[in-house]
Coordinates of C-alpha atoms and ligand atoms in Angstrom, one line a residue:
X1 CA 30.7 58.6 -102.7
X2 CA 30.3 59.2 -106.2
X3 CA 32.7 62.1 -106.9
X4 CA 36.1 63.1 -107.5
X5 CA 35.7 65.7 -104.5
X6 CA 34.1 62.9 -102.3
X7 CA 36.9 60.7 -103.1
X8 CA 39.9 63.4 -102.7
X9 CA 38.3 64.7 -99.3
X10 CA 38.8 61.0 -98.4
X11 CA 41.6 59.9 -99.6
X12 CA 43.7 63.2 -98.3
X13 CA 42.6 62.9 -94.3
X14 CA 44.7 62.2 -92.2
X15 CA 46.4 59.0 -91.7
X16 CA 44.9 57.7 -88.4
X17 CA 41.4 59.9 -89.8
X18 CA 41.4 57.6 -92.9
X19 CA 42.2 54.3 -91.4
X20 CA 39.8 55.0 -88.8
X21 CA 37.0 55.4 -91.2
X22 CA 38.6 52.2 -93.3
X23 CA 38.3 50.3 -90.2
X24 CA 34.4 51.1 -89.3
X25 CA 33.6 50.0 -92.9
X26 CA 35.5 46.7 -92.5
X27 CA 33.6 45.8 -89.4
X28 CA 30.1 47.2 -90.4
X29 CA 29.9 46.2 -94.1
X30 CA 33.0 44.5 -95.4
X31 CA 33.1 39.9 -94.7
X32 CA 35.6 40.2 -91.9
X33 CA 37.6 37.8 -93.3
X34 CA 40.6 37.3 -96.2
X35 CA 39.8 35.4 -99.4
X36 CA 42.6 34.0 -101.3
X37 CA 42.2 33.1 -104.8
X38 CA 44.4 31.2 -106.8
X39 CA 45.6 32.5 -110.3
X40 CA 46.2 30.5 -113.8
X41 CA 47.7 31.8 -117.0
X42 CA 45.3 29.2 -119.5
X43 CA 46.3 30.5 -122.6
X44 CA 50.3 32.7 -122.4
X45 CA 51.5 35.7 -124.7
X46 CA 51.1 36.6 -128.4
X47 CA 48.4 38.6 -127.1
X48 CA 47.1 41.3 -130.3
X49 CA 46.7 44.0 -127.7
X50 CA 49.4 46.5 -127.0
X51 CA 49.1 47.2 -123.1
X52 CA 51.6 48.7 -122.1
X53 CA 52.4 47.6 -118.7
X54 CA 52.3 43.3 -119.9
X55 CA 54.9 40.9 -120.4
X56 CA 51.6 39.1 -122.9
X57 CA 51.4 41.5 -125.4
X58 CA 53.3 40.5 -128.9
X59 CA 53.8 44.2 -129.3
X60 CA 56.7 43.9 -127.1
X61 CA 59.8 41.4 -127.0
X62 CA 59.3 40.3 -122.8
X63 CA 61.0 37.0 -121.4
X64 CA 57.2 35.2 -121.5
X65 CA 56.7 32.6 -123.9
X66 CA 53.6 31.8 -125.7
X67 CA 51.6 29.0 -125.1
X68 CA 48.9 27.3 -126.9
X69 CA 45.5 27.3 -124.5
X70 CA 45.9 24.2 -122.0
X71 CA 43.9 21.0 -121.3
X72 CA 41.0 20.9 -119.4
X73 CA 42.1 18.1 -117.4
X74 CA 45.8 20.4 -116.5
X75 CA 43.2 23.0 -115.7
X76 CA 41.4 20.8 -113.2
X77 CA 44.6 19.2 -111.9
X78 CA 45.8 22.8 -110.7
X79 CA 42.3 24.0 -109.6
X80 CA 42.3 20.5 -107.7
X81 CA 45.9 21.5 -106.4
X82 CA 44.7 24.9 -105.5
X83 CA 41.8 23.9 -103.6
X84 CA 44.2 22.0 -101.5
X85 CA 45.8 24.8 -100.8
X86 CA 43.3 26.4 -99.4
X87 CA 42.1 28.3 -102.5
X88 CA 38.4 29.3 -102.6
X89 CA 38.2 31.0 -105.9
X90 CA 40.1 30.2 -109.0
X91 CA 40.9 32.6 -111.7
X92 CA 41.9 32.0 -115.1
X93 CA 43.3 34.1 -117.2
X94 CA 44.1 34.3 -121.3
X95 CA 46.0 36.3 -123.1
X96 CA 43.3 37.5 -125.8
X97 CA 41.9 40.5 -127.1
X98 CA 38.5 39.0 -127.0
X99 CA 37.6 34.8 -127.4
X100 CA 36.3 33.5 -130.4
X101 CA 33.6 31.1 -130.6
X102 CA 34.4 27.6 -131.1
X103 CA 36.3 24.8 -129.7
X104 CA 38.8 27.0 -127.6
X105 CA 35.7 28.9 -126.1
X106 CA 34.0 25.7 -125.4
X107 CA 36.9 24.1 -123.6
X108 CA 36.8 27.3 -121.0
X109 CA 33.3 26.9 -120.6
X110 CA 34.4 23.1 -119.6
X111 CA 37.2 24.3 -117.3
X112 CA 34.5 26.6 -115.4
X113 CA 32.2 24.0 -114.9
X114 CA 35.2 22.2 -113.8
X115 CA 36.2 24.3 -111.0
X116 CA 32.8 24.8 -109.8
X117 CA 32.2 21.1 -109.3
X118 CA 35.1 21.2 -106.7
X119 CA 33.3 23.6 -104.7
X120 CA 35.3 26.8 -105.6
X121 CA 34.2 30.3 -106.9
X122 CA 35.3 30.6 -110.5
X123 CA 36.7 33.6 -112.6
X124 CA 37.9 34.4 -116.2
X125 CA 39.3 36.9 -117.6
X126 CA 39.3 36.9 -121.0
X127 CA 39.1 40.1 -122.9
X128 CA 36.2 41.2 -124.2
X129 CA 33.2 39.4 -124.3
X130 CA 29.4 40.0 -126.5
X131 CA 26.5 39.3 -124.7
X132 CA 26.6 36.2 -125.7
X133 CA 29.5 34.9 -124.7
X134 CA 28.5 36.6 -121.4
X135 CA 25.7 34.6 -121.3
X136 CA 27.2 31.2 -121.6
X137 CA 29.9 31.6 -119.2
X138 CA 26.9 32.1 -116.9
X139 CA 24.9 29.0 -117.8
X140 CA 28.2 27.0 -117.1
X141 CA 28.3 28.6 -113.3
X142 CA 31.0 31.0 -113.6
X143 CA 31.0 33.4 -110.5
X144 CA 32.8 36.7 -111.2
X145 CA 34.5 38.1 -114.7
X146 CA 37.6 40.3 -114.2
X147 CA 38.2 43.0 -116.6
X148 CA 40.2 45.7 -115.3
X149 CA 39.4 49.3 -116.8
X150 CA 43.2 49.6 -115.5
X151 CA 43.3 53.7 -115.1
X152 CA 41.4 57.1 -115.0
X153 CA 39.5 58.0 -118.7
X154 CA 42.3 60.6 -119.2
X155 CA 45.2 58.3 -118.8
X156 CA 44.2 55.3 -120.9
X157 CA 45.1 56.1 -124.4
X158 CA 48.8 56.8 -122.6
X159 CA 48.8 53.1 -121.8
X160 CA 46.9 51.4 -124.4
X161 CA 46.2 52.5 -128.0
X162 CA 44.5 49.2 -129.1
X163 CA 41.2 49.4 -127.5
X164 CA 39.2 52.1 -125.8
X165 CA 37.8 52.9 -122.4
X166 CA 34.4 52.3 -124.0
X167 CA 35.2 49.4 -125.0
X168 CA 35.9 48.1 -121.3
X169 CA 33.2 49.6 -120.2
X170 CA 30.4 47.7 -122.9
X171 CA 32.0 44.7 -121.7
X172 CA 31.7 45.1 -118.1
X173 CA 27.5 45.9 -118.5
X174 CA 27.7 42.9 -120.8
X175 CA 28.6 40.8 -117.9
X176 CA 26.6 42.6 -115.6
X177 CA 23.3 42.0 -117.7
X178 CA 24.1 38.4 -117.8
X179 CA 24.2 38.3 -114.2
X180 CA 27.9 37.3 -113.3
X181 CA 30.1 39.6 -110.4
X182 CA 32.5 42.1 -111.5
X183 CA 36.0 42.1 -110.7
X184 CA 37.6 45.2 -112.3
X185 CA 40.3 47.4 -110.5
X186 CA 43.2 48.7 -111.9
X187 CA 47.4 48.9 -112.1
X188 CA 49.1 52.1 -109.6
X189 CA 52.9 53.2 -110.8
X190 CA 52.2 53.4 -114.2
X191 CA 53.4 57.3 -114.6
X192 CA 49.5 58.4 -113.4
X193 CA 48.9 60.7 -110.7
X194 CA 47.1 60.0 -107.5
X195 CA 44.2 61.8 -109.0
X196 CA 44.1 59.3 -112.1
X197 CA 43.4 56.6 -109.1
X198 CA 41.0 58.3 -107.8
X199 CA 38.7 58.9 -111.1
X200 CA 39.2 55.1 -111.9
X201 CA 37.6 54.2 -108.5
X202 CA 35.1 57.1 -109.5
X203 CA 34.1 55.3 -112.3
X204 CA 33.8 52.2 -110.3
X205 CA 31.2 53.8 -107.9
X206 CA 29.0 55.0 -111.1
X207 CA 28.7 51.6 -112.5
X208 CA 24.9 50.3 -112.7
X209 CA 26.2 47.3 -110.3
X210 CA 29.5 48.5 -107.6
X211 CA 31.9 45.9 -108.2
X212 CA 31.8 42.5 -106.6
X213 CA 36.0 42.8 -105.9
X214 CA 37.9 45.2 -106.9
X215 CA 41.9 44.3 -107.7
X216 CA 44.5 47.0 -107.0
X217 CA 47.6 45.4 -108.6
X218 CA 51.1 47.6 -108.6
X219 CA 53.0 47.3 -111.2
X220 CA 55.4 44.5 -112.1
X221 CA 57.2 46.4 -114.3
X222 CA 58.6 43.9 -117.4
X223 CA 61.4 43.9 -119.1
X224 CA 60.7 45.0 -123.0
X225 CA 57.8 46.9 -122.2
X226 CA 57.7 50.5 -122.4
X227 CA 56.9 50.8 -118.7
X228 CA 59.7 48.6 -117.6
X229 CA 61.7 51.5 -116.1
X230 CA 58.5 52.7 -114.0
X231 CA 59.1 53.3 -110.5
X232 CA 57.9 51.7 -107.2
X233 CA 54.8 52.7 -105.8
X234 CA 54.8 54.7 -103.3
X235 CA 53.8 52.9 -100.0
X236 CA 51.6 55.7 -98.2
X237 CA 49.6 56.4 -101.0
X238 CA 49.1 52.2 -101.7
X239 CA 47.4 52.2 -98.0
X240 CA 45.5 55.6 -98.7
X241 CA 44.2 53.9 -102.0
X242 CA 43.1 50.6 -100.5
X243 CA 41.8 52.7 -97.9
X244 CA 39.6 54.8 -99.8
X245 CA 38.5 51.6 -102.0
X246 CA 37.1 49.7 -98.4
X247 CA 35.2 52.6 -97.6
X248 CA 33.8 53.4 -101.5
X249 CA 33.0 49.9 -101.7
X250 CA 32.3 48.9 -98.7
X251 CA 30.8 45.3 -98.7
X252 CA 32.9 44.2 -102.0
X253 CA 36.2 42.3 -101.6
X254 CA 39.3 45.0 -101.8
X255 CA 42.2 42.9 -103.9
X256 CA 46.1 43.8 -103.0
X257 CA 46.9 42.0 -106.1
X258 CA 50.1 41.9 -107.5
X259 CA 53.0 43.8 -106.5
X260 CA 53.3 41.5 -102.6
X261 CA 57.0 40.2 -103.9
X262 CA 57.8 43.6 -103.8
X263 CA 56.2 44.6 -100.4
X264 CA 57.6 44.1 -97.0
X265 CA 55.2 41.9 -94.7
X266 CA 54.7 45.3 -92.2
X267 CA 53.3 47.1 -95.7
X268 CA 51.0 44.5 -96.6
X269 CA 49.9 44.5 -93.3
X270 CA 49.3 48.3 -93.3
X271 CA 47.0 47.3 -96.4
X272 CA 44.8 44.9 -94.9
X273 CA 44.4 47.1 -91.9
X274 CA 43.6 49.4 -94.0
X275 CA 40.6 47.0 -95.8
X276 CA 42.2 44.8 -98.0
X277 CA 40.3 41.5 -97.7
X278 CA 41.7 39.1 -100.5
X279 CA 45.1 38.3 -102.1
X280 CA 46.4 35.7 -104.8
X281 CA 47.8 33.4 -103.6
X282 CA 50.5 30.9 -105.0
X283 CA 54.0 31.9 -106.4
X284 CA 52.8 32.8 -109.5
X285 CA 50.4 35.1 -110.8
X286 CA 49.9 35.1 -114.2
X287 CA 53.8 35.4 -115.3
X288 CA 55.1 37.1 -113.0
X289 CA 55.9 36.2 -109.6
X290 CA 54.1 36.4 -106.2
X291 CA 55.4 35.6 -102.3
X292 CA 55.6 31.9 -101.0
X293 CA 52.7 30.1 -99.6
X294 CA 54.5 29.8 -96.5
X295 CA 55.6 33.5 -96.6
X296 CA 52.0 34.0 -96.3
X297 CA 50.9 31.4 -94.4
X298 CA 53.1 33.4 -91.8
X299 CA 51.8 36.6 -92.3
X300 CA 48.4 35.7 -92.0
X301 CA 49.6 33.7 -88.4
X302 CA 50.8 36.7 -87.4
X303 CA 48.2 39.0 -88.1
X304 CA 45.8 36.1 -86.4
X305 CA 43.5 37.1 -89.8
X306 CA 40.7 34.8 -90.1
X307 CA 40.5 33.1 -93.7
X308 CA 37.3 32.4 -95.4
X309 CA 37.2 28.6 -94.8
X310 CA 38.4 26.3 -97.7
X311 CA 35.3 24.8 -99.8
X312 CA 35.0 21.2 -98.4
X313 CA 33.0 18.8 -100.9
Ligands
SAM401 N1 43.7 39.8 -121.6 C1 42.8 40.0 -120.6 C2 42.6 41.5 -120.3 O1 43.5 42.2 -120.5 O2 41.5 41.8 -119.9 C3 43.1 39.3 -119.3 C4 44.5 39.1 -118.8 S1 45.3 40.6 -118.2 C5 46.9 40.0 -118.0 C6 44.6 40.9 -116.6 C7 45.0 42.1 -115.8 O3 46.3 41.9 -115.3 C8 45.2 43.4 -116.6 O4 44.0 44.1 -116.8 C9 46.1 44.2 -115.7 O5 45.3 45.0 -114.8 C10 46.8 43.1 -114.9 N2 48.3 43.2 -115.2 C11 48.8 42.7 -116.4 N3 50.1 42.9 -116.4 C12 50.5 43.5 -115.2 C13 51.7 43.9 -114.6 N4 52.8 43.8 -115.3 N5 51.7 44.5 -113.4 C14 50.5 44.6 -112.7 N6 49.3 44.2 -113.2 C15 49.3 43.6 -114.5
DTB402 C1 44.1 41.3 -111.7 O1 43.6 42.4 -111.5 N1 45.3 41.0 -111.4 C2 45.6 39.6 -111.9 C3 44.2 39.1 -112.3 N2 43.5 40.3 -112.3 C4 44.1 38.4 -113.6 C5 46.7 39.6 -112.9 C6 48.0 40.2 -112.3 C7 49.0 40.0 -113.4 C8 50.4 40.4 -113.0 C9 51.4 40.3 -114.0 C10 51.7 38.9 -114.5 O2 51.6 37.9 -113.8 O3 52.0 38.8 -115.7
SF4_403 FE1 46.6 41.2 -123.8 FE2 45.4 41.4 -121.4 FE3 48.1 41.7 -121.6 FE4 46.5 43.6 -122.5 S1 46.7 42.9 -120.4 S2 48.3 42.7 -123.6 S3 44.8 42.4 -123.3 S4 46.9 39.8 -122.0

């Protein structure tokens, strides 16, 4: 599938058509089992950028407060924590429009290698990267780079004036060429249509390498921004999306990202029925927050979902 026809003709079968065909990619292609990752906010707010779904950007006056870029050793205390948890990757986030090179940039090289010596898959997201930043994070081990290109083409520039779709996109075959997984997905319930979805996982499916995960996050909608009066997502076309993102991408790990505070447990559900195969996990994402441990430890009883075991070592 590498069309916006392909896609809609998916995405608008019928329910039980739909899951069906979600379902048969699950058990043919996808891992079978649910990741979770754990998420950190390294570096908080003042962020140059003016997204305008994030409670980061200094564009906006949000309840987050800045703060400086942490330790390596706090970094390594919560990856350690995370890992007892159960965690098997751990991502870390920054609130940049792209890292400069020098001590702060060397420290995150430190906390990767960190969080790969406990035996966990490591992620950053940090803006955008040259090749040769690209190329470091790789020599220090890190598994996957997420960098969201957020929305369809079209819809972009409605959401984000301070960089460009191109922009995302050089970044994202940076990363490739260096040899480290994608993670980029995008936000639903930002005023787009279903069709803007669509031609976002469109241009997924025409990258040079399909993405190795692929987040769908709804939107936490935050006070001060100018999406903060968006409205809930709704839940059909969630499922239809995650639906059609299993069977696009078939063997890559389907994200219901953030947005689960807002879901009931028999929604969530619907999603990883539908091909889901990886949450965050932890009660906080970035800044916003995110269900309980034990709320999912619960709901992943109940659904009997295997897990993907946590790293020993
Ligand atoms: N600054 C980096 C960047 O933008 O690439 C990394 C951090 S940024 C917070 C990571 C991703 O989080 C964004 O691309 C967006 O998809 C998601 N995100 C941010 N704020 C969100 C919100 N309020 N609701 C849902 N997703 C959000
Ligand atoms: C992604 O797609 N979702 C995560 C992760 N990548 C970095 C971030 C979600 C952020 C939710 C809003 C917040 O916590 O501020
Ligand atoms: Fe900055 Fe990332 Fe937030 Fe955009 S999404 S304002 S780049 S932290």
């Amino acid at each position: 599938m590498k069309t916006l026809a392909e896609f809609k003709a998916v995405y608008q079968l019928p329910l039980p058509e739909l899951m069906r065909q979600a379902m048969t990619a699950t058990r043919e292609h996808a891992a079978g089992d649910i990741q979770k990752c754990a998420l950190l906010s390294i570096k908080t707010g003042g962020c140059p950028e003016d997204c305008g779904y994030c409670s980061q950007s200094a564009h906006y006056k949000t309840p987050v407060a800045r703060e400086p870029l942490m330790s390596v050793s706090d970094v390594a205390e919560k990856a350690r924590e995370a890992k007892a948890s159960g965690a098997t990757r751990f991502c870390m986030g920054a609130a940049w429009r792209s890292p400069k090179d020098g001590p702060e940039f060397d420290s995150v090289l430190e906390m990767v290698k960190e969080v790969k010596s406990l035996g966990m898959e490591a992620c950053v997201t940090l803006g955008m990267l040259t090749g040769n930043q690209a190329k470091r994070l790789k020599e220090a081990g890190l598994t996957a780079y997420n960098h969201n290109l957020d929305t369809s083409r079209r819809y972009y520039p409605e959401v984000i004036t301070t960089r460009t779709y191109d922009d995302r996109l050089e970044t994202l075959q940076h990363v490739q060429d260096a040899g480290i997984s994608v993670c980029c997905g995008g936000i639903i319930g930002m005023g787009e249509t279903e069709e803007d979805r669509l031609m976002m996982l469109v241009e997924l499916a025409n990258l040079s390498i399909p993405p190795e995960s692929v987040p769908i996050n709804c939107l936490m909608p935050v006070k001060g921004t100018p999406l903060q009066m968006a409205p809930k997502v709704d839940s059909f076309q969630l499922v239809r999306l995650i639906a059609t993102a299993r069977i696009a991408f078939p063997k890559s790990r389907v994200r219901l990202s953030a947005g689960r505070d807002r879901m009931s447990n028999e929604l969530q559900a619907l999603c990883f029925l539908a091909g889901a195969d990886s949450v965050f996990f932890g009660e906080k994402l970035l800044t916003a927050g995110n269900p309980d441990e034990s709320e999912d430890a619960a709901l992943f009883r109940a659904m009997g979902m295997p897990e993907v075991p946590a790293c020993s070592a």
